[in-house]
Coordinates of C-alpha atoms and ligand atoms in Angstrom, one line a residue:
V1 CA 0.7 -25.6 -33.4
K2 CA -0.5 -22.4 -35.1
Q3 CA -2.8 -21.7 -32.2
N4 CA 0.0 -22.4 -29.7
S5 CA 2.4 -20.1 -31.4
K6 CA -0.4 -17.4 -31.3
I7 CA -0.9 -17.9 -27.5
S8 CA 2.8 -17.7 -26.8
K9 CA 3.1 -14.6 -29.0
K10 CA 0.3 -13.0 -26.9
K11 CA 2.0 -14.1 -23.7
K12 CA 5.3 -12.7 -25.0
D13 CA 3.6 -9.4 -25.9
N14 CA 2.1 -9.2 -22.4
L15 CA 5.4 -9.9 -20.7
Q16 CA 7.1 -7.3 -22.9
K17 CA 4.4 -4.7 -21.9
V18 CA 4.9 -5.6 -18.2
M19 CA 8.7 -5.3 -18.5
E20 CA 8.3 -1.9 -20.1
V21 CA 6.0 -0.7 -17.3
I22 CA 8.5 -2.0 -14.7
H23 CA 11.4 -0.4 -16.5
K24 CA 9.6 2.9 -16.9
A25 CA 8.6 2.8 -13.2
V26 CA 12.1 2.3 -11.9
E27 CA 13.4 5.0 -14.1
C28 CA 10.7 7.5 -13.2
Y29 CA 11.0 6.6 -9.6
S30 CA 14.7 7.5 -9.5
Q31 CA 13.9 11.1 -10.3
T32 CA 13.3 13.5 -7.4
W33 CA 9.6 13.8 -6.7
K34 CA 8.0 17.3 -6.3
K35 CA 4.3 18.1 -6.0
Q36 CA 3.1 20.0 -9.0
E37 CA 0.2 22.0 -7.7
D38 CA -1.2 23.0 -11.1
N39 CA -1.4 19.5 -12.3
Y40 CA -2.9 18.3 -9.0
Q41 CA -5.6 21.1 -9.0
K42 CA -6.5 20.4 -12.6
L43 CA -6.9 16.7 -12.1
R44 CA -8.8 17.2 -8.8
S45 CA -11.3 19.6 -10.2
N46 CA -11.8 17.5 -13.3
L47 CA -12.4 14.4 -11.2
S48 CA -14.7 16.3 -8.8
S49 CA -16.8 17.7 -11.6
K50 CA -17.2 14.3 -13.3
C51 CA -17.5 12.0 -10.4
H52 CA -18.5 14.1 -7.3
G53 CA -16.8 11.7 -5.0
L54 CA -17.3 13.9 -1.9
E55 CA -21.1 13.8 -2.3
E56 CA -21.6 10.5 -4.3
A57 CA -18.9 8.0 -3.4
I58 CA -21.0 6.7 -0.4
I59 CA -24.7 5.9 -0.4
T60 CA -26.5 8.3 1.9
Q61 CA -30.1 9.1 2.8
N62 CA -29.5 12.2 0.8
N63 CA -28.4 10.7 -2.5
K64 CA -30.6 7.6 -2.3
P65 CA -34.1 8.5 -0.9
V66 CA -36.8 5.9 -0.2
G67 CA -38.3 4.8 -3.6
S68 CA -35.2 5.6 -5.6
E69 CA -33.3 2.8 -7.4
I70 CA -29.8 1.4 -6.9
V71 CA -28.4 0.1 -10.2
Y72 CA -25.7 -2.5 -9.7
D73 CA -22.5 -1.7 -11.5
G74 CA -21.6 -5.3 -12.3
S75 CA -24.9 -6.3 -13.8
K76 CA -28.1 -4.6 -15.0
K77 CA -30.0 -5.5 -11.9
T78 CA -31.7 -2.8 -9.8
L79 CA -32.8 -2.6 -6.2
K80 CA -35.5 -0.3 -4.8
V81 CA -34.7 1.6 -1.7
T82 CA -37.2 0.5 0.9
P83 CA -37.6 2.3 4.2
E84 CA -35.8 -0.6 5.9
L85 CA -32.8 -0.3 3.5
F86 CA -32.9 3.5 3.8
S87 CA -32.7 3.3 7.6
I88 CA -29.2 1.8 7.4
F89 CA -27.8 4.4 5.1
M90 CA -25.6 7.1 6.6
K91 CA -27.5 10.4 7.0
D92 CA -25.1 12.8 5.3
H93 CA -22.0 12.1 3.3
P94 CA -19.0 11.9 5.6
F95 CA -16.8 13.8 3.2
S96 CA -18.9 16.6 2.0
N97 CA -17.2 20.0 2.2
K98 CA -14.1 18.4 3.6
T99 CA -10.5 18.8 2.6
L100 CA -7.8 16.8 4.4
D101 CA -4.1 17.5 4.4
T102 CA -2.2 14.3 4.0
C103 CA -3.7 10.9 3.1
A104 CA -2.1 7.5 2.9
V105 CA -3.7 4.9 0.7
V106 CA -2.4 1.5 1.5
G107 CA -2.5 -1.1 -1.2
N108 CA -2.0 -4.7 -0.2
G109 CA 1.1 -5.5 -2.3
G110 CA 3.9 -7.8 -1.1
I111 CA 6.3 -4.8 -1.6
L112 CA 5.3 -3.7 2.0
I113 CA 7.0 -6.7 3.6
N114 CA 10.0 -5.5 5.6
S115 CA 9.4 -1.9 4.3
S116 CA 9.3 -0.4 7.9
C117 CA 6.7 2.0 6.5
G118 CA 4.2 1.6 9.4
E119 CA 5.2 4.8 11.2
T120 CA 5.2 6.9 8.1
I121 CA 1.8 5.6 7.0
D122 CA 0.4 6.2 10.5
S123 CA 1.6 9.8 10.5
A124 CA -0.9 10.7 7.7
Q125 CA -4.0 12.6 8.7
F126 CA -6.2 10.0 7.0
V127 CA -5.3 6.4 6.3
I128 CA -7.3 4.3 3.8
R129 CA -6.8 0.5 3.6
C130 CA -8.2 -2.1 1.3
N131 CA -10.2 -5.3 1.8
L132 CA -9.8 -5.7 5.6
A133 CA -6.1 -6.4 5.2
P134 CA -4.6 -7.6 8.5
L135 CA -2.8 -5.2 10.8
G136 CA -1.5 -7.4 13.7
N137 CA 0.9 -10.4 13.6
G138 CA 4.0 -8.2 13.3
Y139 CA 2.7 -6.5 10.1
E140 CA 2.2 -3.2 12.1
K141 CA 5.9 -2.2 11.7
H142 CA 5.5 -2.3 8.0
V143 CA 1.9 -1.3 7.3
G144 CA 1.0 0.7 10.4
T145 CA -2.3 0.4 12.4
K146 CA -4.1 3.8 12.0
T147 CA -7.2 3.3 9.9
D148 CA -9.8 5.9 9.0
L149 CA -11.4 4.0 6.1
V150 CA -11.2 0.3 5.2
T151 CA -12.9 -1.3 2.2
A152 CA -14.5 -4.7 2.2
N153 CA -15.3 -6.8 -0.8
P154 CA -18.3 -8.9 0.2
S155 CA -16.5 -12.0 -1.1
I156 CA -14.6 -11.7 2.2
F157 CA -17.8 -12.2 4.2
I158 CA -18.6 -15.2 2.1
N159 CA -15.2 -16.9 1.9
K160 CA -13.9 -16.1 5.4
F161 CA -17.0 -15.9 7.6
G162 CA -19.4 -18.4 6.1
A163 CA -21.5 -15.6 4.6
L164 CA -22.4 -14.8 8.2
N165 CA -25.0 -17.5 8.3
G166 CA -23.4 -19.2 11.3
R167 CA -21.4 -17.8 14.2
R168 CA -20.8 -14.1 13.8
R169 CA -18.4 -13.3 16.6
P170 CA -15.2 -14.2 14.7
F171 CA -16.2 -11.5 12.1
V172 CA -16.8 -8.9 14.8
E173 CA -13.5 -9.8 16.4
S174 CA -11.7 -9.4 13.1
L175 CA -12.9 -5.8 12.9
R176 CA -11.5 -4.8 16.2
S177 CA -8.2 -3.6 14.8
Y178 CA -9.9 -1.0 12.7
G179 CA -11.5 0.8 15.6
N180 CA -14.3 3.2 14.7
S181 CA -13.1 3.7 11.0
L182 CA -15.5 3.7 8.1
L183 CA -16.1 0.3 6.6
L184 CA -16.8 0.8 2.9
I185 CA -18.6 -2.2 1.5
H186 CA -19.0 -2.9 -2.2
A187 CA -22.5 -4.3 -1.6
F188 CA -24.0 -3.2 -5.0
S189 CA -21.7 -4.5 -7.6
F190 CA -23.3 -7.9 -7.9
S191 CA -26.8 -8.8 -6.5
A192 CA -25.5 -12.1 -5.1
Y193 CA -23.4 -10.2 -2.6
T194 CA -26.1 -7.9 -1.2
A195 CA -27.7 -10.3 1.4
A196 CA -24.3 -11.1 3.0
S197 CA -23.4 -7.4 3.0
L198 CA -26.6 -6.6 4.9
R199 CA -26.0 -9.5 7.3
A200 CA -22.5 -7.9 7.9
I201 CA -24.1 -4.6 8.8
Y202 CA -26.8 -6.2 11.1
T203 CA -23.9 -8.2 12.8
I204 CA -22.0 -5.0 13.4
E205 CA -25.1 -3.3 14.9
D206 CA -26.1 -6.3 17.0
F207 CA -22.6 -6.7 18.5
E208 CA -22.3 -2.9 18.9
S209 CA -18.9 -2.9 17.1
P210 CA -17.6 0.7 16.8
I211 CA -16.8 0.3 13.1
R212 CA -19.1 2.5 10.9
P213 CA -20.3 0.5 7.9
V214 CA -21.2 2.4 4.7
F215 CA -22.0 1.4 1.1
L216 CA -20.0 2.2 -1.9
N217 CA -22.3 3.9 -4.5
P218 CA -22.3 2.0 -7.8
E219 CA -23.1 5.2 -9.6
Y220 CA -19.8 6.6 -8.4
L221 CA -18.0 3.6 -9.7
K222 CA -19.6 4.0 -13.1
S223 CA -18.5 7.6 -13.4
L224 CA -15.0 6.8 -12.2
H225 CA -14.8 4.1 -14.8
L226 CA -15.8 6.6 -17.5
F227 CA -13.4 9.2 -16.1
W228 CA -10.3 6.9 -16.1
R229 CA -11.3 5.6 -19.5
S230 CA -11.2 9.2 -20.8
Q231 CA -7.7 9.3 -19.4
G232 CA -6.7 6.3 -21.5
L233 CA -7.3 3.5 -19.0
R234 CA -8.9 0.5 -20.7
E235 CA -10.3 -2.1 -18.2
N236 CA -13.5 -3.8 -17.2
R237 CA -13.5 -3.2 -13.5
L238 CA -11.4 -0.8 -11.5
S239 CA -9.4 -2.3 -8.7
T240 CA -10.1 -1.3 -5.0
G241 CA -6.7 0.5 -5.0
L242 CA -7.7 2.8 -7.9
I243 CA -11.1 3.4 -6.4
T244 CA -9.7 4.5 -3.0
T245 CA -6.9 6.5 -4.7
S246 CA -9.5 8.4 -6.8
L247 CA -11.5 9.2 -3.6
A248 CA -8.3 10.3 -1.9
L249 CA -7.4 12.6 -4.8
E250 CA -10.7 14.5 -4.3
L251 CA -10.5 14.5 -0.5
C252 CA -6.8 15.1 0.3
N253 CA -4.3 17.8 -0.6
N254 CA -1.4 15.3 -0.5
V255 CA -1.9 11.7 -1.6
H256 CA 0.7 9.1 -0.7
L257 CA 0.4 5.5 -2.0
Y258 CA 2.1 2.5 -0.3
G259 CA 1.8 -1.2 -1.2
F260 CA 1.1 -0.5 -4.9
W261 CA 3.3 -2.8 -6.9
P262 CA 1.4 -5.4 -8.9
F263 CA 4.5 -7.3 -10.1
S264 CA 6.1 -10.5 -8.8
N265 CA 9.7 -9.1 -8.2
H266 CA 10.9 -6.2 -6.1
P267 CA 11.6 -3.1 -8.2
H268 CA 15.2 -2.6 -6.8
D269 CA 16.6 -5.9 -5.8
L270 CA 14.3 -8.1 -8.0
Y271 CA 13.8 -10.7 -5.3
P272 CA 10.4 -12.5 -5.6
L273 CA 7.4 -11.0 -3.9
T274 CA 4.1 -12.5 -2.8
N275 CA 1.0 -10.7 -4.3
H276 CA -0.2 -9.5 -0.9
Y277 CA 1.9 -8.6 2.2
Y278 CA -0.1 -11.2 4.1
D279 CA -0.7 -14.0 1.5
D280 CA 0.0 -15.0 -2.1
I281 CA -3.5 -15.2 -3.5
K282 CA -3.2 -14.1 -7.1
P283 CA -4.9 -11.0 -8.5
K284 CA -8.3 -11.3 -10.2
K285 CA -8.0 -11.4 -14.0
V286 CA -10.7 -8.7 -14.4
H287 CA -8.3 -5.9 -13.3
A288 CA -5.7 -4.6 -15.8
M289 CA -3.1 -4.2 -13.1
P290 CA -0.1 -3.2 -15.2
A291 CA -2.2 -0.6 -17.0
E292 CA -3.5 0.8 -13.7
F293 CA 0.0 0.9 -12.3
D294 CA 1.2 2.7 -15.5
L295 CA -1.5 5.3 -14.8
L296 CA -0.5 5.7 -11.2
M297 CA 3.1 6.1 -12.3
R298 CA 2.0 8.8 -14.7
L299 CA 0.2 10.7 -11.9
H300 CA 3.4 10.3 -9.7
S301 CA 5.6 11.7 -12.4
Q302 CA 3.2 14.6 -13.0
G303 CA 3.5 15.4 -9.2
I304 CA -0.2 14.7 -8.6
L305 CA 0.3 11.9 -6.1
R306 CA 3.4 10.2 -4.6
L307 CA 4.0 6.5 -5.0
H308 CA 6.3 4.9 -2.4
L309 CA 8.2 1.9 -3.7
G310 CA 11.2 2.0 -1.4
D311 CA 11.6 1.2 2.3
C312 CA 10.9 3.9 4.8
P313 CA 13.5 5.5 7.0
Ligands
LIG401 O1 -9.9 -5.9 -4.5 P1 -8.6 -6.1 -5.2 O2 -8.5 -7.5 -5.7 O3 -8.5 -5.1 -6.3 O4 -7.5 -5.7 -4.2 P2 -6.4 -6.4 -3.2 O5 -5.7 -7.6 -3.9 O6 -7.0 -6.7 -1.9 O7 -5.4 -5.2 -3.0 C1 -5.8 -3.9 -2.8 C2 -5.2 -3.0 -3.8 O8 -3.8 -2.9 -3.7 C3 -5.4 -3.5 -5.3 O9 -6.7 -3.1 -5.8 C4 -4.3 -2.8 -6.0 O10 -4.6 -1.5 -6.4 C5 -3.2 -2.8 -4.9 N1 -2.2 -3.9 -5.1 C6 -1.0 -3.6 -5.9 O11 -0.8 -2.6 -6.4 N2 -0.1 -4.6 -6.0 C7 -0.3 -5.8 -5.4 N3 0.7 -6.8 -5.6 C8 -1.5 -6.1 -4.7 C9 -2.4 -5.1 -4.6

């Protein structure tokens, strides 16, 4: 009984924290948003000097020469860069010395359903999407179709495409809607995922798919983790949404977020929402989603980035 009452107190405390974040978000969101250039420049230069996303976010032949070691960010394992592995790395970093004007980062939240935000998202100069989220089937009106970068967690190759051990065409066909965007693969978080990630790349090459696969650099993830920790975020693993948002903050003058709402009810009308706009698979426990959202809300209220929680015109 004592233990039960302890658990329920913990649950109650958590619920209370979530309610506070939602309440704060709705209140903060109702204020008029204005970009605050000073705050934005300060965060961007801080982030750039600590994490060097424009040179380090992606593994290249420059930052990982033959003979160097890749240290996984989810375990202590390492992998030596062989000439064969090196040959599939991108030559130069696609973002070095680049600044883009407006970027849209599209999270996968159910809040996008019926948002009519597709056109607004697609009007951004650079559109980042997460985890090969679907774009067809009528979703386009609400999430858009333009994609410049899309991430892939290798668990997708394993769970949806049989680890690419069998027929590979369905995988290649599923990539068609992303055109020639960059496919950013988290291949070096856990060693168990590396082989399937390599098979994904060989499949893309063999089928001559126009998508351009690249690897997320685990060293960048480690420095991002430390950076956000220094800003008060306590969590074990950063979510894909926070990783892509961090990259956008270095790369783009104006960062707009859509589909970020890790709660099960709509902020305005409180009707129930699915976790993703395309399914209701629950979030992984390793992410501290309300805490991450609290951080994003803080950046929104400081005029550093703009969160979109409402429907688009
Ligand atoms: O890889 P991960 O499980 O973090 O991501 P996902 O479920 O595919 O969603 C992509 C990103 O959208 C997440 O990392 C979150 O940042 C964001 N998201 C959100 O804010 N609210 C939701 N209900 C679902 C996703």
